[in-house]
GROMACS .gro file of C-alpha atoms in nm:
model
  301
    1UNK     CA    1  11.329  10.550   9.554
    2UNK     CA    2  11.114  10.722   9.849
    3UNK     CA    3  11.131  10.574  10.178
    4UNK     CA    4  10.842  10.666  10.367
    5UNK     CA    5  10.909  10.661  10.781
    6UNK     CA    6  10.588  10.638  11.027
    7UNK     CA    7  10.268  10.503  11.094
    8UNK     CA    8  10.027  10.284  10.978
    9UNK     CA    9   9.700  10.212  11.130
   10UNK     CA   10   9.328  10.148  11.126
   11UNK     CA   11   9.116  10.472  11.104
   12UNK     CA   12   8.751  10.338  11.208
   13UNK     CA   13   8.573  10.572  10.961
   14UNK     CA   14   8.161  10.678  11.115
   15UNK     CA   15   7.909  10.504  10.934
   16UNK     CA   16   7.567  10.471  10.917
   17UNK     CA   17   7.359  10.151  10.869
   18UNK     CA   18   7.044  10.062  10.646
   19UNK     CA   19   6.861  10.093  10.974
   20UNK     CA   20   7.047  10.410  11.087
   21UNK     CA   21   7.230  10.364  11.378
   22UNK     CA   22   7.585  10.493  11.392
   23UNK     CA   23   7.866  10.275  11.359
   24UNK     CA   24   8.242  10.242  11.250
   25UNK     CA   25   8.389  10.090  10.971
   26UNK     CA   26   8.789   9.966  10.941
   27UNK     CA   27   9.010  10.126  10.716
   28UNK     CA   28   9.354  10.155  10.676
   29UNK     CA   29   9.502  10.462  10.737
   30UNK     CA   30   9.797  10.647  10.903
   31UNK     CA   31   9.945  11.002  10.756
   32UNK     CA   32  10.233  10.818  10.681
   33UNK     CA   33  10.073  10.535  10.542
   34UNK     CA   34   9.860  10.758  10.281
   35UNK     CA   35  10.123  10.932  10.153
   36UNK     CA   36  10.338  10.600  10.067
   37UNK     CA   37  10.009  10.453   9.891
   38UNK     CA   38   9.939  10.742   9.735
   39UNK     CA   39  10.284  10.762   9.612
   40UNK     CA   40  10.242  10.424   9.503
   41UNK     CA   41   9.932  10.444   9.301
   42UNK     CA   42  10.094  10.747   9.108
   43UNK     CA   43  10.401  10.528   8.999
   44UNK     CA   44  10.666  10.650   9.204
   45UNK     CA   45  10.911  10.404   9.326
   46UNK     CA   46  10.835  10.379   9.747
   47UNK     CA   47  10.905  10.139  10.063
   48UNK     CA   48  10.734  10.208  10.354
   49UNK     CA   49  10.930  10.106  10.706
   50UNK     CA   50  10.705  10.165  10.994
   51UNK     CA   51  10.613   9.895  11.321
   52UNK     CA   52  10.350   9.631  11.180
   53UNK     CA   53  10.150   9.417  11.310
   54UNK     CA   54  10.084   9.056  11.244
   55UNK     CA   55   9.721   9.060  11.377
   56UNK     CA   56   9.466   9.088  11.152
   57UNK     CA   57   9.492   9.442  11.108
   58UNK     CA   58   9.821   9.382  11.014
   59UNK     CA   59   9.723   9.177  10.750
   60UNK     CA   60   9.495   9.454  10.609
   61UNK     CA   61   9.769   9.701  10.583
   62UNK     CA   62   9.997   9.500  10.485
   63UNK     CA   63   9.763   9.374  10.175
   64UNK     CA   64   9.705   9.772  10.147
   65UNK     CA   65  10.042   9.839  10.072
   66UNK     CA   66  10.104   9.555   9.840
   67UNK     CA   67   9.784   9.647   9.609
   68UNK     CA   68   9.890  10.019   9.569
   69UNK     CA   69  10.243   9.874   9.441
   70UNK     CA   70  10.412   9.993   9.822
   71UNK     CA   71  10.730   9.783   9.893
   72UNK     CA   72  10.664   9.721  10.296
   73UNK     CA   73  11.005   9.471  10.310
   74UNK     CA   74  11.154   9.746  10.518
   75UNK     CA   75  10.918   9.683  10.792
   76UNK     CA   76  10.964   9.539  11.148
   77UNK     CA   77  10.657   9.321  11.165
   78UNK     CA   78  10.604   9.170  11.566
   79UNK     CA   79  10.292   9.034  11.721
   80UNK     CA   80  10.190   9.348  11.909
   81UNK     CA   81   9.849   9.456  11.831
   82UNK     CA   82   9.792   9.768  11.567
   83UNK     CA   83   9.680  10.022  11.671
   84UNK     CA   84   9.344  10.220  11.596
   85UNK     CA   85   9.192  10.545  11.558
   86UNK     CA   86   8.878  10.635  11.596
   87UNK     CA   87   8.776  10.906  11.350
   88UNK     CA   88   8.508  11.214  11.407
   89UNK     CA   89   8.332  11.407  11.123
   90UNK     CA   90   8.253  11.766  11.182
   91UNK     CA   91   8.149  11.930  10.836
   92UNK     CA   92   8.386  11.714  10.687
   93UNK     CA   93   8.641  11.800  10.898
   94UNK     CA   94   8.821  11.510  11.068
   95UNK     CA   95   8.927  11.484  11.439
   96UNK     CA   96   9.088  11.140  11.603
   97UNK     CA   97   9.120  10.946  11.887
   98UNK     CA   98   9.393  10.691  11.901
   99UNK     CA   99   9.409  10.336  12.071
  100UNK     CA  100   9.786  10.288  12.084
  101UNK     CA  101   9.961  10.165  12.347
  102UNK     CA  102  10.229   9.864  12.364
  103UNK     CA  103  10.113   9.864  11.983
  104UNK     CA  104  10.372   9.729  11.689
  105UNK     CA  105  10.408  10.110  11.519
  106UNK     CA  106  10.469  10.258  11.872
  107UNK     CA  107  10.705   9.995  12.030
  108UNK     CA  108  10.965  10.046  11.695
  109UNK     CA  109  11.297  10.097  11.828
  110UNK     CA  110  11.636  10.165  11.696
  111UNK     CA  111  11.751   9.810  11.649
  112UNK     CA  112  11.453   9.785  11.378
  113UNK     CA  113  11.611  10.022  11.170
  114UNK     CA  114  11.636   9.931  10.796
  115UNK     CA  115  11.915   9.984  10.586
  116UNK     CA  116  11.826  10.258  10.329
  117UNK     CA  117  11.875  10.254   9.994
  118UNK     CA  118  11.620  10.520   9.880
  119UNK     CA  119  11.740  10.875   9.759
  120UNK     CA  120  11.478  11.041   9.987
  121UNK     CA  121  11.278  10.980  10.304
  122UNK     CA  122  10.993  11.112  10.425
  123UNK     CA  123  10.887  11.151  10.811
  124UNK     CA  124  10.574  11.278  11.019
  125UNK     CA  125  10.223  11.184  11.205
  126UNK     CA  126  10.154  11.064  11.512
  127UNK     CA  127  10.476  10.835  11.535
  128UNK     CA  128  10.685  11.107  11.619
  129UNK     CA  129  10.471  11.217  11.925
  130UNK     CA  130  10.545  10.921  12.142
  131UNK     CA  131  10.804  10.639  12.253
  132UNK     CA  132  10.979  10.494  12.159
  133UNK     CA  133  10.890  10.514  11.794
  134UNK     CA  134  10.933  10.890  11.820
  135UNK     CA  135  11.335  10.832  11.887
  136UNK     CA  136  11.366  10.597  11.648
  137UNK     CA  137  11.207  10.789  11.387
  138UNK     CA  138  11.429  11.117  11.467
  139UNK     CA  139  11.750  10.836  11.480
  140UNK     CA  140  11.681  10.767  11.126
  141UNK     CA  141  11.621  11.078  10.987
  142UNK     CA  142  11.919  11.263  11.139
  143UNK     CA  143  12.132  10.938  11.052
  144UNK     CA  144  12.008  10.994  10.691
  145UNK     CA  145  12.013  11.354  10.633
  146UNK     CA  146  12.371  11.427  10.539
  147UNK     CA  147  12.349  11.264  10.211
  148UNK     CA  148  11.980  11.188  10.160
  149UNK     CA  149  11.682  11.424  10.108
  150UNK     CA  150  11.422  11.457  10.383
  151UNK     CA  151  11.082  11.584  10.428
  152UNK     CA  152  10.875  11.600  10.692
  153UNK     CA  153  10.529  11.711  10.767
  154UNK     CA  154  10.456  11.690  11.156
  155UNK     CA  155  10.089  11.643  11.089
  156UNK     CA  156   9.988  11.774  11.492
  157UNK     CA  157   9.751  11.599  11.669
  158UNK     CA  158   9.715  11.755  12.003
  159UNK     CA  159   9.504  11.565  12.209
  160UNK     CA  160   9.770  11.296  12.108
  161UNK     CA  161  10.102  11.420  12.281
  162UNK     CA  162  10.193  11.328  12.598
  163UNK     CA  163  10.488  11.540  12.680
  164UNK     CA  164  10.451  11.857  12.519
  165UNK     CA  165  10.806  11.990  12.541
  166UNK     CA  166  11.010  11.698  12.460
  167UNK     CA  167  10.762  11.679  12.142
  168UNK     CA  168  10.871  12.038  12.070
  169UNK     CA  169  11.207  11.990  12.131
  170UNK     CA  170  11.185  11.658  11.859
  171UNK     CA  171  11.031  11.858  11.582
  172UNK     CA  172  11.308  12.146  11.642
  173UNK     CA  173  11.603  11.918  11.549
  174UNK     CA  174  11.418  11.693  11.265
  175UNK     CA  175  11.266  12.008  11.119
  176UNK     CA  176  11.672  12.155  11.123
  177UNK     CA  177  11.767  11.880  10.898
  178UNK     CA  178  11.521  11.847  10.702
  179UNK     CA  179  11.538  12.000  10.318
  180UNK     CA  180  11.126  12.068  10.250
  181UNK     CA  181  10.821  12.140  10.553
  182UNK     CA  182  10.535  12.065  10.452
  183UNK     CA  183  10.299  12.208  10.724
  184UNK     CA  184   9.933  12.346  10.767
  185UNK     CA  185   9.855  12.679  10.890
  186UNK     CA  186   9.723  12.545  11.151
  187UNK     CA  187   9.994  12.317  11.240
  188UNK     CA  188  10.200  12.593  11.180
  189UNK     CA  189  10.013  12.836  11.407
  190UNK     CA  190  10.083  12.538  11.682
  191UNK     CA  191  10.430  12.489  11.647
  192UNK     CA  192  10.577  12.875  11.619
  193UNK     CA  193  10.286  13.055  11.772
  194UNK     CA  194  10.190  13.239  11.434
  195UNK     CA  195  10.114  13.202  11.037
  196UNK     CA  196  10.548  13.323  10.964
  197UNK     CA  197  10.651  13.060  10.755
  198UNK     CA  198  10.942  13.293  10.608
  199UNK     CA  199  11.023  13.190  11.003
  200UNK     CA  200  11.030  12.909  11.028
  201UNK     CA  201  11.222  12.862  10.722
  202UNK     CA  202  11.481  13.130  10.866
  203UNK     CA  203  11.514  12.876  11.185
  204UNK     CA  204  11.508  12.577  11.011
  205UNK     CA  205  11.718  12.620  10.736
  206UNK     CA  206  11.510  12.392  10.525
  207UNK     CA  207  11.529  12.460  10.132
  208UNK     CA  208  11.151  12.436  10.070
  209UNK     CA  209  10.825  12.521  10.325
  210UNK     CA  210  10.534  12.432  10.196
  211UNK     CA  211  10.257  12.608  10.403
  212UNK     CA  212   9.899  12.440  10.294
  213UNK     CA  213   9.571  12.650  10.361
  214UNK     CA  214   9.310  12.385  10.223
  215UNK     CA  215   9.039  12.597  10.018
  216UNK     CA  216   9.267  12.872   9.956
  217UNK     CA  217   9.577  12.713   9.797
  218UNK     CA  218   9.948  12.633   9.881
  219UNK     CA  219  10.220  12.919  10.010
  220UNK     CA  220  10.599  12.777   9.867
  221UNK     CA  221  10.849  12.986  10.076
  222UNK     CA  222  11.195  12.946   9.934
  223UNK     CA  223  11.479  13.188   9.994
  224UNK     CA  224  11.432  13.313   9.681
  225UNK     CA  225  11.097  13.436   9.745
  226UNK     CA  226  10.766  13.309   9.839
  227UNK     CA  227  10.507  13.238   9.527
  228UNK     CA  228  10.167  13.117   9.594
  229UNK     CA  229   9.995  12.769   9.422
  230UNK     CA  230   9.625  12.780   9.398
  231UNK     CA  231   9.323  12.510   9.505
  232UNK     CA  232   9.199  12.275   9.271
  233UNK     CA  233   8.817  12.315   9.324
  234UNK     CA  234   8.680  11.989   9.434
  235UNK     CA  235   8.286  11.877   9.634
  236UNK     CA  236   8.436  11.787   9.982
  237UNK     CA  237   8.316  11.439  10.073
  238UNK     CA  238   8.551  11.475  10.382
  239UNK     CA  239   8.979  11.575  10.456
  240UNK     CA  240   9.065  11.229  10.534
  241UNK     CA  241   9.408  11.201  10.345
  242UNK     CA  242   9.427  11.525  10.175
  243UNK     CA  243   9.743  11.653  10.340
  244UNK     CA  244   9.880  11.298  10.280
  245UNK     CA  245   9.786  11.313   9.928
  246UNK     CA  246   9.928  11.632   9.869
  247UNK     CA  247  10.286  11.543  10.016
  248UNK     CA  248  10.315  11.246   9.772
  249UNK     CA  249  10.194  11.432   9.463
  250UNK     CA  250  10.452  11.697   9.584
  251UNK     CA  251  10.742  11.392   9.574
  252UNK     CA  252  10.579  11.265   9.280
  253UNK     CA  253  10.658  11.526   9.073
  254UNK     CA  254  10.990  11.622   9.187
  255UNK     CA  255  11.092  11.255   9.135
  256UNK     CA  256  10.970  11.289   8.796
  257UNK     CA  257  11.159  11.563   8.707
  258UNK     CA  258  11.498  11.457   8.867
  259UNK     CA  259  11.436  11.728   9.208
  260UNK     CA  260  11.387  11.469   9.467
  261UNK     CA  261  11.766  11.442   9.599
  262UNK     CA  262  11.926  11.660   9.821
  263UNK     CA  263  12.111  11.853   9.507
  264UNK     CA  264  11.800  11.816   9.293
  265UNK     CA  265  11.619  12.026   9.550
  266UNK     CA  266  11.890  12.286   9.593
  267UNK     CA  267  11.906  12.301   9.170
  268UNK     CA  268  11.475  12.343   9.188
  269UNK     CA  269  11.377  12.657   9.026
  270UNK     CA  270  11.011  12.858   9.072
  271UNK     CA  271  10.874  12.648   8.789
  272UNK     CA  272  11.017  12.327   8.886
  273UNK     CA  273  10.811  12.413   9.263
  274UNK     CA  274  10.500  12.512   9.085
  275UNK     CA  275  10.448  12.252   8.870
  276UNK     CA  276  10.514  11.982   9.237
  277UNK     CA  277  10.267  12.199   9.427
  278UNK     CA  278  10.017  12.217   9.173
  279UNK     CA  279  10.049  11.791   9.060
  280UNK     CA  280  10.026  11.800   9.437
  281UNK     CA  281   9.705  12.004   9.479
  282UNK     CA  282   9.546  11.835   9.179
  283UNK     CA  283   9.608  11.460   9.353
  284UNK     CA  284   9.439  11.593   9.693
  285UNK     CA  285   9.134  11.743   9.506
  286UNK     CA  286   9.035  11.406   9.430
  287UNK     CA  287   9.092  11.259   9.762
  288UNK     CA  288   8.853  11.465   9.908
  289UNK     CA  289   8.617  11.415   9.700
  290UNK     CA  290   8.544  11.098   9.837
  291UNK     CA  291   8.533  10.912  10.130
  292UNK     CA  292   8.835  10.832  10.308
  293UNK     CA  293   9.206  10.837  10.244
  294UNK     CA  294   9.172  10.728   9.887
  295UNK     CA  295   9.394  10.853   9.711
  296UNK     CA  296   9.370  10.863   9.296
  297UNK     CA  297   9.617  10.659   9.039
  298UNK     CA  298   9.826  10.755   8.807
  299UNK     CA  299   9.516  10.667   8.517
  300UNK     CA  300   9.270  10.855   8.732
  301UNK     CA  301   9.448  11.187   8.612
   0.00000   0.00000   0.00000
């Protein structure tokens, strides 16, 4: 079982109308929430525990979850709004600006923890840039990590954080327990100041970075060596999901073939890497392909 930690909200997606004015249209979204309905919709066993809502939004995601197969009974549901992020498309590429606060994902705290009976968790997004989701988040994980495999992907938003150096000082310790990074280069280039991911996993002590480069394919830096996963060629509708997508084909795999606990991943060979990154790469060609964080199922491929 895969726990997946962080949030879900409403990405209002730009649209245009029959008559062609500009306008947005509600979807639900959330790094976090991708990858656990992505995960989902490829068969893997996965909860999701985040903050939900029970506005009307709420009811959206929460229906979300259910129809890609996503066990949600971890969640603390309250009647704080959800919150909502307003999505820009610049050849493809997406920026965001969020509408959360006094929202049910950010007002989590450590009482709504969830007991966990998964054999791996998996953190990042926007949750961990504010509180006091962002403490509860880094509670869990570091209460977890002894005996349970974690990944994270911090998934940096910028414009989103609020206190710079306490953020920093967050992804320092979660990223030092954590057994596989899964980061962009630019994310990367953001959090350590340069494109090192032999680094980071020197600092960290993590047994798998996975540095993604869109386009150009997927760096695996173990400390065994560093091997490189290519690209699956794909028409880019837009990124909307892709990273997400490419996490939970990642966990995908390595649940199917027994890696996805914290001695599977030490006992993971070259091969056993490969063969996650490339299932991984494969699952986010398709996402964006089309509009949206839609990720493919399991009869898709």
């Amino acid at each position: 079982m895969i726990l997946c930690c962080g949030e879900a909200l409403i990405d209002m997606l730009p649209r245009e109308t029959a008559e062609g004015e500009s306008t947005f249209s509600p979807h639900a979204g959330g790094s976090v929430f991708n990858t656990a309905i992505a995960l989902g919709r490829l068969d893997a066993p996965v909860q999701f525990f985040s903050g939900l809502s029970s506005d009307l939004f709420g009811d959206v995601l929460c229906s979300g979850l259910a129809a890609s197969k996503v066990d949600a009974s971890p969640a603390a549901v309250s009647s704080r709004p959800t919150t909502l992020a307003f999505v820009k498309l610049t050849d493809g590429h997406a920026t965001y600006a969020f509408y959360d606060e006094n929202t049910a994902g950010r007002m989590l705290t450590e009482p709504d923890l969830p007991d966990v009976a998964a054999d791996a968790l998996f953190f990042g997004g926007i949750s961990l840039m504010v509180e006091p989701c962002g403490a509860t988040y880094e509670a869990l994980m570091l209460r977890e990590a002894p005996t349970k495999l974690t990944m994270i992907d911090p998934n940096i938003r910028p414009s989103f954080i609020a206190d710079e150096p306490h953020y920093r000082a967050r992804l320092t310790r979660m990223m030092g327990a954590a057994d596989i990074i899964k980061t962009s280069d630019e994310d990367l280039a953001w959090i350590t100041g340069s494109a090192d991911a032999d680094g980071l996993l020197e600092q960290t002590g993590a047994q798998v970075i996975l540095l993604t480069r869109g386009g150009e394919g997927v760096s695996i830096v173990t400390k065994n060596g560093t091997f490189e996963v290519p690209a699956e060629k794909a028409t880019v509708v837009d990124t909307v999901g892709a990273g997400d997508t490419f996490s939970a084909g990642f966990m995908a795999q390595l649940h199917k073939s027994g890696h996805l606990t914290k001695a599977g991943i030490k006992a993971a060979d070259q091969d056993d890497l490969r063969a996650a990154a490339s299932f991984g790469a494969k699952v986010a060609a398709i996402t964006v392909s089309r509009a949206g964080a839609n990720p493919p199922w399991a009869s898709e491929l």
